[in-house]
Coordinates of C-alpha atoms in Angstrom, one line a residue:
X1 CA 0.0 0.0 0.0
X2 CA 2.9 2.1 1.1
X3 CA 4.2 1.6 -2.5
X4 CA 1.2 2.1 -4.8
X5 CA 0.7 5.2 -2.5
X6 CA 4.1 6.8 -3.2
X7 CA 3.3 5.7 -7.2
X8 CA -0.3 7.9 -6.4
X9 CA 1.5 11.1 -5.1
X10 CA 4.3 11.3 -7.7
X11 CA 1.5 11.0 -10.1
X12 CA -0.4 13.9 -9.1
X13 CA 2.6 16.0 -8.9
X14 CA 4.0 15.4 -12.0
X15 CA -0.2 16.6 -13.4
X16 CA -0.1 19.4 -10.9
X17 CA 3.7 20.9 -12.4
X18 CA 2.6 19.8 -16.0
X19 CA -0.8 22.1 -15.5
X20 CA 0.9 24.8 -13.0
X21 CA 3.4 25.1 -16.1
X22 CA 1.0 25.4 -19.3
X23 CA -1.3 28.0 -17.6
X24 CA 2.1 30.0 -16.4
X25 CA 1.7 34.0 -17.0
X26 CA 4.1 36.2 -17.5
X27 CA 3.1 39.5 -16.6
X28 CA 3.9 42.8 -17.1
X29 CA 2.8 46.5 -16.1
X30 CA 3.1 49.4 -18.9
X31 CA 2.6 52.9 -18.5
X32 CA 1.0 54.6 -21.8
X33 CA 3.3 56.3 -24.0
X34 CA 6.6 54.5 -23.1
X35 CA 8.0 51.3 -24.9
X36 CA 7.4 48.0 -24.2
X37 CA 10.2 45.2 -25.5
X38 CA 10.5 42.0 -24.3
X39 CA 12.7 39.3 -25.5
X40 CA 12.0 35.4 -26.5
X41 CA 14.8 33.5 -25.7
X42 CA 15.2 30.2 -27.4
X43 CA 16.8 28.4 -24.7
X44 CA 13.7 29.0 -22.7
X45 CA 11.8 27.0 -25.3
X46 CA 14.7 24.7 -25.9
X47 CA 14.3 23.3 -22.8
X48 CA 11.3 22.0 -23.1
X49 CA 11.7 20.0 -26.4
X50 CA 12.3 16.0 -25.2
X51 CA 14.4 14.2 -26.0
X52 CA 16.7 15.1 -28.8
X53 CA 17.8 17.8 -27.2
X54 CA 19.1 16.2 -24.2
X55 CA 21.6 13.7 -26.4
X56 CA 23.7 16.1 -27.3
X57 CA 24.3 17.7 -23.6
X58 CA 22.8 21.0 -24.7
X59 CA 25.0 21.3 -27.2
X60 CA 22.1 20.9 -29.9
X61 CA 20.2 23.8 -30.9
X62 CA 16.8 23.1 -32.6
X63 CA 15.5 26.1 -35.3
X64 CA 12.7 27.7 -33.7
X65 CA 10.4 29.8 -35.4
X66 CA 7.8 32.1 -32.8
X67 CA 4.0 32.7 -33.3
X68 CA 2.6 35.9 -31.6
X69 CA -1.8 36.8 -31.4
X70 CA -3.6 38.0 -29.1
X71 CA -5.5 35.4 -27.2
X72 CA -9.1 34.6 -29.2
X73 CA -7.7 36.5 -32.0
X74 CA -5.5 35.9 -34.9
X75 CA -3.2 38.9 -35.0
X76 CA -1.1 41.0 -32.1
X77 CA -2.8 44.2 -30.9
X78 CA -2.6 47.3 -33.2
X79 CA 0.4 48.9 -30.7
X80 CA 2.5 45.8 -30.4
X81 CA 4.8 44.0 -33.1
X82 CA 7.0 41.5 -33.6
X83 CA 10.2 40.5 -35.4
X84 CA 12.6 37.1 -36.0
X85 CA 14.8 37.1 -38.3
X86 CA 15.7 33.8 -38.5
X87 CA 14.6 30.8 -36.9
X88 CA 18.2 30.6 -34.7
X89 CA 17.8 33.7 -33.6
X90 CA 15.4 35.0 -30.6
X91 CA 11.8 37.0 -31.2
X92 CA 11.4 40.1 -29.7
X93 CA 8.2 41.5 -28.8
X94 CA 7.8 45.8 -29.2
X95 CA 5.7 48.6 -29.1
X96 CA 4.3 51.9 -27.4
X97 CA 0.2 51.7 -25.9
X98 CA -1.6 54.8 -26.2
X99 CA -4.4 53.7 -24.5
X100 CA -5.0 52.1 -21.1
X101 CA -6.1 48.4 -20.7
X102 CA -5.2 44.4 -20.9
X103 CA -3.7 42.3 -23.5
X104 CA -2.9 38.5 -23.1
X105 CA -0.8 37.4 -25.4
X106 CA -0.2 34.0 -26.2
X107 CA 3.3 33.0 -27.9
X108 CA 3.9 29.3 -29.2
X109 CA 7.2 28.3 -29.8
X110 CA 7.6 25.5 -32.7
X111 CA 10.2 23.3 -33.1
X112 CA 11.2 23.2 -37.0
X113 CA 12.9 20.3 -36.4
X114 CA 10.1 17.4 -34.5
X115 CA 7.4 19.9 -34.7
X116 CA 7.0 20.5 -31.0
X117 CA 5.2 23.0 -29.4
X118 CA 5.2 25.3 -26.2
X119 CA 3.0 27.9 -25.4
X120 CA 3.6 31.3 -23.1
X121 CA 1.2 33.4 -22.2
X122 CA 2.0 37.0 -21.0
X123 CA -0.5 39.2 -19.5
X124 CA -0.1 42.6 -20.5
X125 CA -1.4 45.8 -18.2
X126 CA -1.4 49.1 -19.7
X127 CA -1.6 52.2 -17.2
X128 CA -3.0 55.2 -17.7
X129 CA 0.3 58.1 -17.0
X130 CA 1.3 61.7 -18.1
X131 CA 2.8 61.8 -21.6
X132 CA 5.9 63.2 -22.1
X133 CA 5.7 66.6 -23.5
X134 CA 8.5 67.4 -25.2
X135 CA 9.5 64.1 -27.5
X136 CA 12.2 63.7 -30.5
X137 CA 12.3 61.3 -33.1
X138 CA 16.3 60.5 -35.0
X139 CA 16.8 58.1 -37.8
X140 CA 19.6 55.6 -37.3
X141 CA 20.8 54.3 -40.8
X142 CA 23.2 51.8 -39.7
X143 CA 21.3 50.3 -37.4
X144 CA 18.4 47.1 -37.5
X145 CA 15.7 46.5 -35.6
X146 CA 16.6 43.4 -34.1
X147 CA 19.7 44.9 -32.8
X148 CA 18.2 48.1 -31.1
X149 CA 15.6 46.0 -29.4
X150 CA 18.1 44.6 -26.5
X151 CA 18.4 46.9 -23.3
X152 CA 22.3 47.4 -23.5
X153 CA 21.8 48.4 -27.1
X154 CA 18.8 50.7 -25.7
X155 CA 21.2 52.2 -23.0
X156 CA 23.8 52.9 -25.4
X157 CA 21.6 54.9 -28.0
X158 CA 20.1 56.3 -24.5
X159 CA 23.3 57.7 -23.4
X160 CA 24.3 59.8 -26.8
X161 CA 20.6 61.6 -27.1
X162 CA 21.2 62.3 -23.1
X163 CA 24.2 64.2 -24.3
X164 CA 22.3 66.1 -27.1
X165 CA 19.4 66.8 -25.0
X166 CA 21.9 67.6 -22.2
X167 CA 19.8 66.0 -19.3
X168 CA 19.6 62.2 -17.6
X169 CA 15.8 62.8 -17.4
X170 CA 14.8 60.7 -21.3
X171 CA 13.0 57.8 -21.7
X172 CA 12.6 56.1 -24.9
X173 CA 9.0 56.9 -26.0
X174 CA 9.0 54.3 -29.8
X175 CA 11.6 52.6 -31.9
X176 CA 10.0 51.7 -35.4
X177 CA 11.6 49.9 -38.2
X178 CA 12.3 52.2 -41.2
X179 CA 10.0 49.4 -43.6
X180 CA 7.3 50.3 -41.5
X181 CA 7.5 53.6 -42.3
X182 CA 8.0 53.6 -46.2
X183 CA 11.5 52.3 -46.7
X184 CA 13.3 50.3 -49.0
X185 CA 14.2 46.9 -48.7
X186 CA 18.3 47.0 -48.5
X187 CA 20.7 45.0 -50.5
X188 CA 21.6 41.9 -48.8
X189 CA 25.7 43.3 -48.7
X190 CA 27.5 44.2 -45.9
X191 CA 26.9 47.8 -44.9
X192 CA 23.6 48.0 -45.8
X193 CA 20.9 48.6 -43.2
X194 CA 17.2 49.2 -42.8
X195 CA 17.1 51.9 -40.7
X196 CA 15.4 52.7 -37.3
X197 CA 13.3 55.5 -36.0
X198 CA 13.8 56.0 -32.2
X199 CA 11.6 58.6 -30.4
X200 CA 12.7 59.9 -27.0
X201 CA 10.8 62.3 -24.5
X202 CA 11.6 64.5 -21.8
X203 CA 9.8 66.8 -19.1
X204 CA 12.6 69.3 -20.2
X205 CA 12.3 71.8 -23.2
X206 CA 14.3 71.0 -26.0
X207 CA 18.2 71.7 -26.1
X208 CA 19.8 74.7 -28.4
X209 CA 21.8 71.9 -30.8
X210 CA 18.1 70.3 -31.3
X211 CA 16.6 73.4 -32.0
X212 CA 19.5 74.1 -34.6
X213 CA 18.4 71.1 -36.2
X214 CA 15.0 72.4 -36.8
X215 CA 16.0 76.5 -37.6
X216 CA 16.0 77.3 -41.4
X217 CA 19.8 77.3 -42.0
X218 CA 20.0 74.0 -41.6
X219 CA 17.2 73.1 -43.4
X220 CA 18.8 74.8 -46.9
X221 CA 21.7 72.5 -46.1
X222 CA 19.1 69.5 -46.4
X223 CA 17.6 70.7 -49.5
X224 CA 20.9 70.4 -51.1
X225 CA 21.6 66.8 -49.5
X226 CA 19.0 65.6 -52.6
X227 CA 21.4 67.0 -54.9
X228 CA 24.5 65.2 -53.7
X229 CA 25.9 67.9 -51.3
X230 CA 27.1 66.3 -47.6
X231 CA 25.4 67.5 -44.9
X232 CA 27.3 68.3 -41.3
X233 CA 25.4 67.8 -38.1
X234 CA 24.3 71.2 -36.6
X235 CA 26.9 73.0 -34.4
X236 CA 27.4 70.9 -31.1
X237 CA 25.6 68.3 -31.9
X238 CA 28.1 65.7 -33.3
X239 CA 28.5 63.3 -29.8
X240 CA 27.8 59.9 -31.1
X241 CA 30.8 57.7 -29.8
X242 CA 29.6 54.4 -31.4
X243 CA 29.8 55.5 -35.5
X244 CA 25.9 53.1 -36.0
X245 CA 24.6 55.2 -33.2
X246 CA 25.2 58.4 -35.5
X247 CA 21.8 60.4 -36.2
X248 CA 20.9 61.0 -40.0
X249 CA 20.0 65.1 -38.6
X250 CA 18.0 65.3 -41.8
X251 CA 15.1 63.3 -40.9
X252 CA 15.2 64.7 -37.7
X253 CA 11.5 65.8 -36.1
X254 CA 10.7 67.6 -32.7
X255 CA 7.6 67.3 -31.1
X256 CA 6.0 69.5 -28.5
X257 CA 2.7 67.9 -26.8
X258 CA 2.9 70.6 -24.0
X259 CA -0.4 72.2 -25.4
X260 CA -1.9 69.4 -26.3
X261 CA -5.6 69.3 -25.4
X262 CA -6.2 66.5 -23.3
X263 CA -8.5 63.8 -24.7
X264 CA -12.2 63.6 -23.7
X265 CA -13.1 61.2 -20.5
X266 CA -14.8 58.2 -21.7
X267 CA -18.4 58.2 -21.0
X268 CA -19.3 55.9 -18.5
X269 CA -21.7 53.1 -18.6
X270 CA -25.3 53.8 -17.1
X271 CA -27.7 51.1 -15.9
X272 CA -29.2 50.1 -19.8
X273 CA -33.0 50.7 -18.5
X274 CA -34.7 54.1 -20.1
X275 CA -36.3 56.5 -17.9
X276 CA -40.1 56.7 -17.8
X277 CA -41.8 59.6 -20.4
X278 CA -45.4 58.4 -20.4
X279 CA -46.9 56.0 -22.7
X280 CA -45.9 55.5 -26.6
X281 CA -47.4 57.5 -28.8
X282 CA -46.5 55.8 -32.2
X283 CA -46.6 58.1 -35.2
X284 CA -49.6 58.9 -37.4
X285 CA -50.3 56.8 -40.7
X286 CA -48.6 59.2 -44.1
X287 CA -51.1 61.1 -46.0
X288 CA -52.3 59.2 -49.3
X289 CA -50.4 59.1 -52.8
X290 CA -51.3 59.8 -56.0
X291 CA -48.9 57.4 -58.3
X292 CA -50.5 57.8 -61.6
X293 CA -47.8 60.3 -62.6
X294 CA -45.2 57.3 -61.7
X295 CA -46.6 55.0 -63.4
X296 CA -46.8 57.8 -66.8
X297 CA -43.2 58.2 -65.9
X298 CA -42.0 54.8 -65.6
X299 CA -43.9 52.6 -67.9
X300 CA -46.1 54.8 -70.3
X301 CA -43.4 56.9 -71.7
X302 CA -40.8 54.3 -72.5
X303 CA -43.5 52.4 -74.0
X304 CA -44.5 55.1 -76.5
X305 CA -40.7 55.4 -77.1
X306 CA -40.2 51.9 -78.0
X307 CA -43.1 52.1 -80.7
X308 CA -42.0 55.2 -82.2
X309 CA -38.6 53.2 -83.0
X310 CA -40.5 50.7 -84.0
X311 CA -42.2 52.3 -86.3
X312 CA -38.6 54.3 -87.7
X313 CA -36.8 50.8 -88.2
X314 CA -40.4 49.5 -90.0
X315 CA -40.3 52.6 -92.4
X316 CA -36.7 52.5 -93.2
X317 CA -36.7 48.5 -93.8
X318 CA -39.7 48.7 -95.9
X319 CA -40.6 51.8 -97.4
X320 CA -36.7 53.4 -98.3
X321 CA -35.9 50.6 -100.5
X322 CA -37.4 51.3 -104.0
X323 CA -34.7 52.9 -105.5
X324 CA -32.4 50.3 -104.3
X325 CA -35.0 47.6 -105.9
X326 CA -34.4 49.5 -109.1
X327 CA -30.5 49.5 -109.3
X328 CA -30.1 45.9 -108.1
X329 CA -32.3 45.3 -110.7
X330 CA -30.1 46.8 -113.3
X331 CA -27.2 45.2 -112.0
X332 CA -29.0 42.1 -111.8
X333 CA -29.7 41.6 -115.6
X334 CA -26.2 42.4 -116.2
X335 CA -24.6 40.0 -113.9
X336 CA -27.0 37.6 -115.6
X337 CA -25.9 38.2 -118.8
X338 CA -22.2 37.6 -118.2
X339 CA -23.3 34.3 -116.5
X340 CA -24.9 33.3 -119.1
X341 CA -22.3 34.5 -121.9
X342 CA -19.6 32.5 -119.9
X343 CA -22.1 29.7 -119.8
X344 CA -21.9 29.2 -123.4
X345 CA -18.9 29.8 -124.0
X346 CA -17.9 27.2 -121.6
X347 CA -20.2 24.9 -123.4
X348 CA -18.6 25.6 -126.8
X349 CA -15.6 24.7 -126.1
X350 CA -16.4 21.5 -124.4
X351 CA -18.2 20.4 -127.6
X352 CA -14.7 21.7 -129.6
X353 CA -12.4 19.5 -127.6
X354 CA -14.7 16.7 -127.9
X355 CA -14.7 16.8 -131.9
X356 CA -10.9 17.4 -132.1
X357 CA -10.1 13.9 -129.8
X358 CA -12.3 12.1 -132.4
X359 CA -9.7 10.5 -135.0
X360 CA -11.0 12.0 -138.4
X361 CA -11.4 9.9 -141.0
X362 CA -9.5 9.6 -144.3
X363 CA -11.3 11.8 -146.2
X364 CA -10.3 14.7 -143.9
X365 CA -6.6 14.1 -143.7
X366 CA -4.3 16.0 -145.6
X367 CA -2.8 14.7 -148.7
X368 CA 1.1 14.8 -149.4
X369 CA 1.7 15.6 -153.4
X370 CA 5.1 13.9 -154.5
X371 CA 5.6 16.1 -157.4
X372 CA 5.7 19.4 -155.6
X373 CA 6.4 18.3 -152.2
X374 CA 3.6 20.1 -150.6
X375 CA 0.9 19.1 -148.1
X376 CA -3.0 20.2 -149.3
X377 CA -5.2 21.5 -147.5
X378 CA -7.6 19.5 -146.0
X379 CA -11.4 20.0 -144.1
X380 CA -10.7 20.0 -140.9
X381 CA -8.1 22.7 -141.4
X382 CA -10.7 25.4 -142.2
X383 CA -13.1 24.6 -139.2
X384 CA -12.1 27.8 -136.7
X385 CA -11.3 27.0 -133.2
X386 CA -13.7 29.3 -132.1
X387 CA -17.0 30.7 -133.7
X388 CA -15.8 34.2 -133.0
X389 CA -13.3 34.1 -135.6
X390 CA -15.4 34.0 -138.4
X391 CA -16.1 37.9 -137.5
X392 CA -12.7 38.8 -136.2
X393 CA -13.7 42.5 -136.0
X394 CA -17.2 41.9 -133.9
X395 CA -17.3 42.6 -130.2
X396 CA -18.7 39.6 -128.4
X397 CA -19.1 41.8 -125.1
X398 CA -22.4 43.4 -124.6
X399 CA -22.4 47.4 -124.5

């Protein structure tokens, strides 16, 4: 009993971990209007994929491809993305709320390999929080999305726009992948990039070297960029230490939310039953019609139409066609007379080649004379080949 008891309670403990473990949440708390990144590691998934893995002393590593939606629906929230580059590489998870609430997402991990799965579930909670008034936005050319998206990447971009700003007090508002935003798809060579947007934001007003950035001077020197012309970052402004941190000053955009209206409250939700106003008074019955005119309209006059075109095509099949009798007449007999002259003619000479395959008889050959040593004439050499030669000068056409 002791036995098949021990065999009953590691049972039940293996269920209880297995269940404790697929309905694990991850959770998280967001205040609106700041980012939100969070990384899927691939050894946390690796883990879990029996028994290959194990062989090889975790020194096997399994492509793994990540599928993001929110829970009950097919596709992420409109504020949140995600990007894998390839299947050996980890997912990431970003974006900025704007609007305060819950999101569970679910993530399944798949195993390209023996087609495993493993599902995560994170629990989103979005805050509602003051925006940052005065925000920033720089365009990083050399850099990718999957490589800004780590923190130490994040503190290092961080640290150069604290320098330009000239104040620790910035938070990263956004970072947005130039193809979201219109760009071109790079060469696959070294040195190219996508490109990244990152937007900052601070309580404090904007620095004199970001302001330069924006004043008209500079924006003449951008003007000529499209024609070739380098551009130089505005005076005081060139502090990027690592050279795919440097800002393209160009596309560079300053925001200030400081007089922003703030947005209506929501209304609130009342108790669904309407309020007493007396008995229902349903409205009276329309006054009468008249739709004769209608039916003039829509069935009389298209009907008189239609006859009237009747009545054109029956005149001009019918009645127009006299003068036309007339000539086909003409041309008529005169077609017919050709038929019938080539008709004879056709005939003759039939009945000509039949009498010339006849063999004629001796009467009608010609006679050889020894004394002169000439050939006479004989019958069949006067007989014409065709009738029309007895009158060489007639015209057998008609005119």
């Amino acid at each position: 009993m002791a036995e098949r008891g021990s065999w009953f309670f590691f049972f039940f403990t293996v269920c209880a971990v297995t269940v404790l473990r697929a309905d694990a949440e991850i959770k998280f708390t967001v205040p609106v209007g700041k980012l939100f990144t969070y990384e899927l590691l691939r050894e946390t998934f690796q883990g879990d994929f029996e028994p290959i893995s194990r062989l090889y002393a975790g020194g096997y590593a399994d492509p793994i491809i990540f599928k993001c939606n929110l829970q009950n629906f097919p596709d992420l929230p409109e504020w949140l993305r995600f990007t894998q580059r390839h299947p050996y590489d980890n997912g990431f998870l970003y974006g900025t709320p704007m609007v305060p609430g819950k999101s569970i997402i679910e993530v399944w991990g798949v195993n390209k390999r023996s087609y495993q799965t493993k599902r995560e579930i994170i629990v989103i909670k979005i805050v509602d929080e003051k925006i940052l008034p005065y925000q920033a936005e720089f365009f990083l050319k050399l850099r990718e999305i999957e490589k800004v998206l780590p923190p130490i990447v994040q503190n290092e971009i961080k640290a150069d726009m604290q320098k330009l700003w000239k104040t620790e007090a910035l938070e990263i508002v956004n970072i947005t992948n130039a193809l979201d935003r219109g760009g071109r798809v790079p060469l696959p060579l070294a040195g190219h990039f996508e490109g990244v947007y990152v937007k900052v934001g601070s309580e404090q007003y904007f620095s004199n070297c970001l302001l330069k950035a924006q004043g008209q001077d500079f924006s003449k020197q951008c003007s000529g960029a499209d024609k070739g012309d380098k551009v130089k970052a505005p005076e005081g402004c060139n502090l990027c230490n690592i050279p795919s941190n440097c800002i393209t000053w160009c596309k560079t955009q300053l925001f200030d939310l400081s007089n922003q209206t703030p947005a209506p409250p929501a209304p609130t939700m009342g108790s669904g039953i309407i309020a007493e106003g007396g008995d229902f008074d349903p409205p009276e019955s329309p006054p009468s019609r008249d739709y004769f005119p209608d039916y003039i309209v829509t069935v009389v006059v298209p009907l008189v139409i239609a006859i009237l075109l009747c009545v054109l095509l029956f005149y001009v099949m019918f009645c127009r066609r006299e003068g036309l009798t007339k000539r086909n007449a003409k041309t008529n007999q005169f077609q017919l007379y050709h038929h019938h002259t080539i008709f004879d003619n056709t005939d003759e000479l039939r009945n000509m080649a039949g009498n010339r395959s006849v063999t004629p008889p001796l009467s009608t050959l010609p006679m050889f004379n020894y004394r002169t040593g000439e050939r006479a004439a004989s019958q069949s050499d006067s007989i014409p080949l065709i009738l029309s030669q007895h009158e060489p000068h007639s015209d057998p056409l008609p005119r």
